[in-house]
PDB file of C-alpha atoms in Angstrom:
ATOM      1  CA  UNK P   1       0.597   7.664 -17.997  1.00 55.00           C
ATOM      2  CA  UNK P   2      -1.475   9.842 -15.697  1.00 75.00           C
ATOM      3  CA  UNK P   3      -0.882   7.752 -12.587  1.00 94.00           C
ATOM      4  CA  UNK P   4       1.476   8.349  -9.686  1.00 97.00           C
ATOM      5  CA  UNK P   5       5.049   8.555 -10.910  1.00 97.00           C
ATOM      6  CA  UNK P   6       8.239   8.101  -8.913  1.00 98.00           C
ATOM      7  CA  UNK P   7      11.798   8.913  -9.788  1.00 97.00           C
ATOM      8  CA  UNK P   8      14.256   7.290  -9.889  1.00 98.00           C
ATOM      9  CA  UNK P   9      13.025   3.710 -10.231  1.00 97.00           C
ATOM     10  CA  UNK P  10      16.272   2.312  -8.867  1.00 98.00           C
ATOM     11  CA  UNK P  11      19.017   3.851  -6.759  1.00 98.00           C
ATOM     12  CA  UNK P  12      22.246   2.260  -5.587  1.00 98.00           C
ATOM     13  CA  UNK P  13      24.224   4.291  -3.115  1.00 98.00           C
ATOM     14  CA  UNK P  14      27.128   3.864  -0.776  1.00 98.00           C
ATOM     15  CA  UNK P  15      26.548   3.812   2.951  1.00 97.00           C
ATOM     16  CA  UNK P  16      26.735   7.287   4.386  1.00 98.00           C
ATOM     17  CA  UNK P  17      25.576   9.083   1.232  1.00 98.00           C
ATOM     18  CA  UNK P  18      22.403  11.141   1.019  1.00 98.00           C
ATOM     19  CA  UNK P  19      19.631  10.227  -1.421  1.00 98.00           C
ATOM     20  CA  UNK P  20      16.480  12.004  -2.534  1.00 98.00           C
ATOM     21  CA  UNK P  21      13.429  10.506  -4.187  1.00 98.00           C
ATOM     22  CA  UNK P  22      10.641  12.309  -5.972  1.00 98.00           C
ATOM     23  CA  UNK P  23       6.940  11.514  -6.226  1.00 98.00           C
ATOM     24  CA  UNK P  24       4.454  13.165  -8.579  1.00 97.00           C
ATOM     25  CA  UNK P  25       0.913  12.331  -7.474  1.00 96.00           C
ATOM     26  CA  UNK P  26      -2.179  12.224  -9.613  1.00 94.00           C
ATOM     27  CA  UNK P  27      -3.100  15.768 -10.478  1.00 90.00           C
ATOM     28  CA  UNK P  28      -5.420  17.399  -7.935  1.00 83.00           C
ATOM     29  CA  UNK P  29      -5.043  14.617  -5.381  1.00 90.00           C
ATOM     30  CA  UNK P  30      -4.555  16.541  -2.184  1.00 89.00           C
ATOM     31  CA  UNK P  31      -3.333  13.595  -0.098  1.00 91.00           C
ATOM     32  CA  UNK P  32       0.072  12.037  -0.532  1.00 94.00           C
ATOM     33  CA  UNK P  33       1.663   9.160   1.364  1.00 95.00           C
ATOM     34  CA  UNK P  34       5.070   7.546   1.580  1.00 97.00           C
ATOM     35  CA  UNK P  35       5.445   3.878   2.453  1.00 97.00           C
ATOM     36  CA  UNK P  36       8.443   1.589   2.763  1.00 97.00           C
ATOM     37  CA  UNK P  37       8.421  -2.072   1.807  1.00 97.00           C
ATOM     38  CA  UNK P  38      11.121  -4.567   2.692  1.00 95.00           C
ATOM     39  CA  UNK P  39      11.423  -8.130   1.439  1.00 92.00           C
ATOM     40  CA  UNK P  40       8.627 -10.363   2.635  1.00 91.00           C
ATOM     41  CA  UNK P  41       6.684  -7.534   4.233  1.00 94.00           C
ATOM     42  CA  UNK P  42       3.745  -5.427   3.255  1.00 96.00           C
ATOM     43  CA  UNK P  43       4.131  -1.693   2.759  1.00 97.00           C
ATOM     44  CA  UNK P  44       4.665   0.230   6.025  1.00 96.00           C
ATOM     45  CA  UNK P  45       3.442   3.774   6.471  1.00 95.00           C
ATOM     46  CA  UNK P  46       6.099   6.483   6.754  1.00 96.00           C
ATOM     47  CA  UNK P  47       4.371   9.843   6.405  1.00 95.00           C
ATOM     48  CA  UNK P  48       1.294  11.636   5.073  1.00 92.00           C
ATOM     49  CA  UNK P  49       0.649  15.057   3.538  1.00 93.00           C
ATOM     50  CA  UNK P  50      -2.599  16.863   3.014  1.00 91.00           C
ATOM     51  CA  UNK P  51      -1.756  19.549   0.495  1.00 91.00           C
ATOM     52  CA  UNK P  52       1.584  20.945   1.725  1.00 93.00           C
ATOM     53  CA  UNK P  53       1.027  20.096   5.388  1.00 93.00           C
ATOM     54  CA  UNK P  54       2.751  17.022   6.805  1.00 93.00           C
ATOM     55  CA  UNK P  55       0.050  15.689   9.121  1.00 90.00           C
ATOM     56  CA  UNK P  56       1.461  12.415  10.372  1.00 89.00           C
ATOM     57  CA  UNK P  57       4.852  10.760  10.666  1.00 91.00           C
ATOM     58  CA  UNK P  58       5.559   7.170  11.635  1.00 91.00           C
ATOM     59  CA  UNK P  59       8.053   6.269  14.318  1.00 89.00           C
ATOM     60  CA  UNK P  60       9.829   4.455  11.485  1.00 83.00           C
ATOM     61  CA  UNK P  61      10.807   7.869  10.150  1.00 86.00           C
ATOM     62  CA  UNK P  62      14.047   8.535  11.992  1.00 89.00           C
ATOM     63  CA  UNK P  63      15.642  11.980  12.069  1.00 93.00           C
ATOM     64  CA  UNK P  64      17.713  10.986   9.038  1.00 96.00           C
ATOM     65  CA  UNK P  65      14.529  10.996   6.967  1.00 96.00           C
ATOM     66  CA  UNK P  66      12.780  14.137   5.830  1.00 96.00           C
ATOM     67  CA  UNK P  67       9.867  14.614   3.465  1.00 97.00           C
ATOM     68  CA  UNK P  68       8.489  17.736   1.880  1.00 96.00           C
ATOM     69  CA  UNK P  69       5.640  18.732  -0.345  1.00 96.00           C
ATOM     70  CA  UNK P  70       6.379  22.420  -0.832  1.00 92.00           C
ATOM     71  CA  UNK P  71       3.571  23.460  -3.151  1.00 87.00           C
ATOM     72  CA  UNK P  72       1.101  20.736  -2.396  1.00 86.00           C
ATOM     73  CA  UNK P  73       1.943  18.956  -5.643  1.00 91.00           C
ATOM     74  CA  UNK P  74       5.076  16.771  -5.923  1.00 96.00           C
ATOM     75  CA  UNK P  75       6.864  15.452  -2.873  1.00 98.00           C
ATOM     76  CA  UNK P  76      10.447  14.551  -2.045  1.00 98.00           C
ATOM     77  CA  UNK P  77      11.776  12.055   0.473  1.00 98.00           C
ATOM     78  CA  UNK P  78      15.380  12.524   1.546  1.00 98.00           C
ATOM     79  CA  UNK P  79      17.454  10.044   3.501  1.00 98.00           C
ATOM     80  CA  UNK P  80      20.655  11.386   4.991  1.00 97.00           C
ATOM     81  CA  UNK P  81      23.673   9.265   5.913  1.00 97.00           C
ATOM     82  CA  UNK P  82      22.133   6.129   4.453  1.00 98.00           C
ATOM     83  CA  UNK P  83      22.540   2.818   6.250  1.00 97.00           C
ATOM     84  CA  UNK P  84      22.256  -0.709   4.887  1.00 96.00           C
ATOM     85  CA  UNK P  85      18.999  -1.096   6.798  1.00 95.00           C
ATOM     86  CA  UNK P  86      17.496   1.630   4.624  1.00 97.00           C
ATOM     87  CA  UNK P  87      17.565  -0.717   1.616  1.00 97.00           C
ATOM     88  CA  UNK P  88      13.942  -1.146   0.619  1.00 97.00           C
ATOM     89  CA  UNK P  89      11.288  -0.225  -1.909  1.00 97.00           C
ATOM     90  CA  UNK P  90       9.925   3.255  -1.237  1.00 98.00           C
ATOM     91  CA  UNK P  91       6.354   3.657  -2.421  1.00 98.00           C
ATOM     92  CA  UNK P  92       4.353   6.812  -2.916  1.00 98.00           C
ATOM     93  CA  UNK P  93       0.565   6.921  -3.048  1.00 96.00           C
ATOM     94  CA  UNK P  94      -1.993   9.637  -3.573  1.00 94.00           C
ATOM     95  CA  UNK P  95      -5.701   9.953  -2.859  1.00 90.00           C
ATOM     96  CA  UNK P  96      -8.448  12.339  -3.793  1.00 84.00           C
ATOM     97  CA  UNK P  97     -10.134  14.380  -1.081  1.00 75.00           C
ATOM     98  CA  UNK P  98     -12.819  12.691   1.027  1.00 68.00           C
ATOM     99  CA  UNK P  99     -16.108  13.152  -0.806  1.00 65.00           C
ATOM    100  CA  UNK P 100     -18.280  11.661   1.900  1.00 62.00           C
ATOM    101  CA  UNK P 101     -18.052   8.102   0.631  1.00 58.00           C
ATOM    102  CA  UNK P 102     -15.479   6.804   3.082  1.00 58.00           C
ATOM    103  CA  UNK P 103     -11.775   6.730   2.452  1.00 61.00           C
ATOM    104  CA  UNK P 104     -11.098   7.208  -1.241  1.00 76.00           C
ATOM    105  CA  UNK P 105      -8.903   4.828  -3.196  1.00 84.00           C
ATOM    106  CA  UNK P 106      -5.147   5.156  -2.793  1.00 89.00           C
ATOM    107  CA  UNK P 107      -3.236   5.001  -6.088  1.00 94.00           C
ATOM    108  CA  UNK P 108       0.342   3.791  -5.846  1.00 97.00           C
ATOM    109  CA  UNK P 109       3.423   4.582  -7.844  1.00 97.00           C
ATOM    110  CA  UNK P 110       5.794   1.891  -9.057  1.00 96.00           C
ATOM    111  CA  UNK P 111       8.246   2.688  -6.301  1.00 97.00           C
ATOM    112  CA  UNK P 112      11.911   3.519  -5.954  1.00 98.00           C
ATOM    113  CA  UNK P 113      14.103   0.573  -5.057  1.00 98.00           C
ATOM    114  CA  UNK P 114      16.990   1.711  -2.873  1.00 98.00           C
ATOM    115  CA  UNK P 115      20.063  -0.454  -2.361  1.00 98.00           C
ATOM    116  CA  UNK P 116      22.654   0.741   0.117  1.00 98.00           C
ATOM    117  CA  UNK P 117      26.036  -0.958  -0.313  1.00 97.00           C
TER     118      UNK P 117
ATOM    119  CA  UNK S   1      -2.903  -0.182  17.624  1.00 78.00           C
ATOM    120  CA  UNK S   2      -4.079  -1.480  14.276  1.00 87.00           C
ATOM    121  CA  UNK S   3      -2.789  -4.698  12.823  1.00 94.00           C
ATOM    122  CA  UNK S   4      -3.527  -6.909   9.845  1.00 97.00           C
ATOM    123  CA  UNK S   5      -2.611 -10.590   9.773  1.00 97.00           C
ATOM    124  CA  UNK S   6      -2.379 -12.734   6.676  1.00 98.00           C
ATOM    125  CA  UNK S   7      -1.421 -16.191   7.926  1.00 97.00           C
ATOM    126  CA  UNK S   8      -0.454 -17.685   4.563  1.00 96.00           C
ATOM    127  CA  UNK S   9       2.636 -16.386   2.804  1.00 97.00           C
ATOM    128  CA  UNK S  10       2.152 -18.752  -0.114  1.00 98.00           C
ATOM    129  CA  UNK S  11      -0.959 -20.378  -1.527  1.00 98.00           C
ATOM    130  CA  UNK S  12      -1.153 -22.670  -4.555  1.00 98.00           C
ATOM    131  CA  UNK S  13      -4.481 -23.602  -6.067  1.00 97.00           C
ATOM    132  CA  UNK S  14      -5.415 -25.533  -9.189  1.00 98.00           C
ATOM    133  CA  UNK S  15      -7.166 -23.685 -12.000  1.00 97.00           C
ATOM    134  CA  UNK S  16     -10.923 -23.973 -11.549  1.00 97.00           C
ATOM    135  CA  UNK S  17     -10.683 -24.678  -7.823  1.00 98.00           C
ATOM    136  CA  UNK S  18     -12.020 -22.286  -5.171  1.00 98.00           C
ATOM    137  CA  UNK S  19      -9.685 -19.733  -3.631  1.00 97.00           C
ATOM    138  CA  UNK S  20      -9.746 -18.266  -0.134  1.00 98.00           C
ATOM    139  CA  UNK S  21      -7.112 -15.851   1.115  1.00 98.00           C
ATOM    140  CA  UNK S  22      -7.375 -15.219   4.823  1.00 98.00           C
ATOM    141  CA  UNK S  23      -7.154 -11.856   6.533  1.00 98.00           C
ATOM    142  CA  UNK S  24      -7.726 -10.997  10.197  1.00 97.00           C
ATOM    143  CA  UNK S  25      -7.438  -7.561  11.713  1.00 96.00           C
ATOM    144  CA  UNK S  26      -7.363  -5.748  15.012  1.00 94.00           C
ATOM    145  CA  UNK S  27      -8.623  -2.190  15.360  1.00 89.00           C
ATOM    146  CA  UNK S  28     -10.408  -0.383  18.148  1.00 83.00           C
ATOM    147  CA  UNK S  29     -13.212   1.184  16.164  1.00 81.00           C
ATOM    148  CA  UNK S  30     -14.897   0.744  12.797  1.00 81.00           C
ATOM    149  CA  UNK S  31     -12.206   0.209  10.193  1.00 86.00           C
ATOM    150  CA  UNK S  32     -12.401   0.194   6.466  1.00 88.00           C
ATOM    151  CA  UNK S  33     -10.927  -2.940   4.896  1.00 92.00           C
ATOM    152  CA  UNK S  34      -9.341  -3.328   1.488  1.00 94.00           C
ATOM    153  CA  UNK S  35      -7.692  -5.931  -0.681  1.00 96.00           C
ATOM    154  CA  UNK S  36      -4.826  -4.734  -2.858  1.00 97.00           C
ATOM    155  CA  UNK S  37      -3.228  -6.835  -5.588  1.00 97.00           C
ATOM    156  CA  UNK S  38       0.148  -6.662  -7.276  1.00 96.00           C
ATOM    157  CA  UNK S  39       0.547  -8.541 -10.548  1.00 96.00           C
ATOM    158  CA  UNK S  40       4.024  -9.347 -11.820  1.00 93.00           C
ATOM    159  CA  UNK S  41       5.933  -6.178 -12.747  1.00 91.00           C
ATOM    160  CA  UNK S  42       2.939  -3.954 -12.016  1.00 94.00           C
ATOM    161  CA  UNK S  43       2.177  -1.481  -9.279  1.00 95.00           C
ATOM    162  CA  UNK S  44       0.036  -2.140  -6.270  1.00 96.00           C
ATOM    163  CA  UNK S  45      -3.617  -1.559  -7.118  1.00 95.00           C
ATOM    164  CA  UNK S  46      -6.920  -1.728  -5.308  1.00 94.00           C
ATOM    165  CA  UNK S  47      -8.901  -4.905  -5.892  1.00 95.00           C
ATOM    166  CA  UNK S  48     -11.894  -4.268  -3.677  1.00 92.00           C
ATOM    167  CA  UNK S  49     -13.074  -2.542  -0.509  1.00 89.00           C
ATOM    168  CA  UNK S  50     -15.663  -3.744   1.937  1.00 85.00           C
ATOM    169  CA  UNK S  51     -17.969  -0.740   1.740  1.00 79.00           C
ATOM    170  CA  UNK S  52     -18.461  -1.221  -1.996  1.00 79.00           C
ATOM    171  CA  UNK S  53     -19.792  -4.756  -1.589  1.00 77.00           C
ATOM    172  CA  UNK S  54     -18.739  -5.416  -5.170  1.00 82.00           C
ATOM    173  CA  UNK S  55     -17.419  -8.481  -6.937  1.00 85.00           C
ATOM    174  CA  UNK S  56     -14.261  -7.607  -8.841  1.00 88.00           C
ATOM    175  CA  UNK S  57     -12.760 -10.134 -11.275  1.00 93.00           C
ATOM    176  CA  UNK S  58     -14.951 -12.721  -9.561  1.00 93.00           C
ATOM    177  CA  UNK S  59     -13.511 -11.982  -6.113  1.00 95.00           C
ATOM    178  CA  UNK S  60     -15.634 -11.112  -3.101  1.00 95.00           C
ATOM    179  CA  UNK S  61     -14.813 -10.343   0.510  1.00 95.00           C
ATOM    180  CA  UNK S  62     -17.169 -10.012   3.446  1.00 88.00           C
ATOM    181  CA  UNK S  63     -16.317  -8.101   6.584  1.00 90.00           C
ATOM    182  CA  UNK S  64     -17.042 -10.231   9.638  1.00 92.00           C
ATOM    183  CA  UNK S  65     -16.831  -7.923  12.638  1.00 90.00           C
ATOM    184  CA  UNK S  66     -17.438 -10.736  15.127  1.00 92.00           C
ATOM    185  CA  UNK S  67     -14.444 -12.698  13.870  1.00 93.00           C
ATOM    186  CA  UNK S  68     -12.530  -9.561  12.804  1.00 94.00           C
ATOM    187  CA  UNK S  69     -11.922 -11.133   9.430  1.00 96.00           C
ATOM    188  CA  UNK S  70     -12.047 -10.021   5.802  1.00 96.00           C
ATOM    189  CA  UNK S  71     -11.275 -13.136   3.793  1.00 97.00           C
ATOM    190  CA  UNK S  72     -11.003 -12.900   0.001  1.00 97.00           C
ATOM    191  CA  UNK S  73     -12.808 -15.566  -2.001  1.00 97.00           C
ATOM    192  CA  UNK S  74     -13.291 -16.665  -5.566  1.00 97.00           C
ATOM    193  CA  UNK S  75     -15.262 -19.762  -6.557  1.00 97.00           C
ATOM    194  CA  UNK S  76     -13.189 -20.725  -9.615  1.00 97.00           C
ATOM    195  CA  UNK S  77      -9.530 -19.728  -9.870  1.00 97.00           C
ATOM    196  CA  UNK S  78      -8.094 -18.537 -13.172  1.00 97.00           C
ATOM    197  CA  UNK S  79      -4.449 -18.456 -14.218  1.00 97.00           C
ATOM    198  CA  UNK S  80      -4.473 -14.652 -14.400  1.00 97.00           C
ATOM    199  CA  UNK S  81      -5.259 -14.541 -10.670  1.00 98.00           C
ATOM    200  CA  UNK S  82      -1.640 -15.431  -9.882  1.00 98.00           C
ATOM    201  CA  UNK S  83      -0.322 -12.403  -7.992  1.00 98.00           C
ATOM    202  CA  UNK S  84       0.597 -10.998  -4.602  1.00 98.00           C
ATOM    203  CA  UNK S  85      -2.429 -10.058  -2.492  1.00 98.00           C
ATOM    204  CA  UNK S  86      -2.369  -7.658   0.443  1.00 98.00           C
ATOM    205  CA  UNK S  87      -5.125  -7.075   2.934  1.00 98.00           C
ATOM    206  CA  UNK S  88      -5.154  -3.525   4.327  1.00 96.00           C
ATOM    207  CA  UNK S  89      -7.002  -1.515   6.933  1.00 93.00           C
ATOM    208  CA  UNK S  90      -7.697   2.172   7.326  1.00 89.00           C
ATOM    209  CA  UNK S  91      -9.504   4.111  10.029  1.00 78.00           C
ATOM    210  CA  UNK S  92     -13.171   4.530   9.197  1.00 59.00           C
ATOM    211  CA  UNK S  93     -14.780   7.745   8.076  1.00 55.00           C
ATOM    212  CA  UNK S  94     -12.939  10.732   9.525  1.00 55.00           C
ATOM    213  CA  UNK S  95     -10.455   8.327  11.067  1.00 53.00           C
ATOM    214  CA  UNK S  96      -6.715   8.192  10.472  1.00 58.00           C
ATOM    215  CA  UNK S  97      -5.701   8.225   6.866  1.00 76.00           C
ATOM    216  CA  UNK S  98      -2.928   5.704   6.554  1.00 88.00           C
ATOM    217  CA  UNK S  99      -3.230   2.138   5.342  1.00 92.00           C
ATOM    218  CA  UNK S 100      -1.930  -0.691   7.481  1.00 94.00           C
ATOM    219  CA  UNK S 101      -1.019  -3.691   5.358  1.00 97.00           C
ATOM    220  CA  UNK S 102      -0.617  -7.363   6.091  1.00 97.00           C
ATOM    221  CA  UNK S 103       2.490  -9.203   4.983  1.00 97.00           C
ATOM    222  CA  UNK S 104       0.786 -10.472   1.848  1.00 98.00           C
ATOM    223  CA  UNK S 105      -0.071 -13.822   0.304  1.00 98.00           C
ATOM    224  CA  UNK S 106       1.462 -14.947  -2.962  1.00 98.00           C
ATOM    225  CA  UNK S 107      -1.216 -16.816  -4.870  1.00 98.00           C
ATOM    226  CA  UNK S 108      -0.120 -19.207  -7.590  1.00 98.00           C
ATOM    227  CA  UNK S 109      -2.683 -20.820  -9.864  1.00 98.00           C
ATOM    228  CA  UNK S 110      -1.558 -24.177 -11.163  1.00 97.00           C
ATOM    229  CA  UNK S 111      -2.724 -24.811 -14.760  1.00 95.00           C
TER     230      UNK S 111
END
């Protein structure tokens, strides 16, 4: 499968623990996004990388959340001191560079489902 | 602020009947509009985008800037169309990069 891959697929953690998720985008896609989806809602934007630079962060991304993309390839999303409200599906997406045809298609991973107990 | 509204959470349609999934948006500028679909146990995937003006799997969507709408239509529903559908918006060319999604409509095709 050459699409966007996320690991793990499921994570159950106790409140207060730290968790880290990984996203491997489609090779050579320079843009990478993290979204969060809760029950009954559409995906909500968290943060965006162009290569290794984090260019935008949502207000949803509290100081307990941190994301990195150290070499402009894979990315990690860490949540510190998890809370029950952090329970959600965390989606990663990647896009190719803009080739002058408008915004290119975003390809999504299958997500990491986080449950905080 | 950009916002996407999908007024119907659930929509059931008989096989062979026409389908229309509603989407309205607000954006101060020229947005790019998309429909994404998620079939059971599959990842979110692009169905169509307004600039392509394509028909994908028999679905079409026309951007109506006057009514700020981007409704998804299909003349004859098929059972394989049952899925979750999300309307999404992105800033136009050289605009912001993120997608803003609606809350989604679950479409069920009744055999």
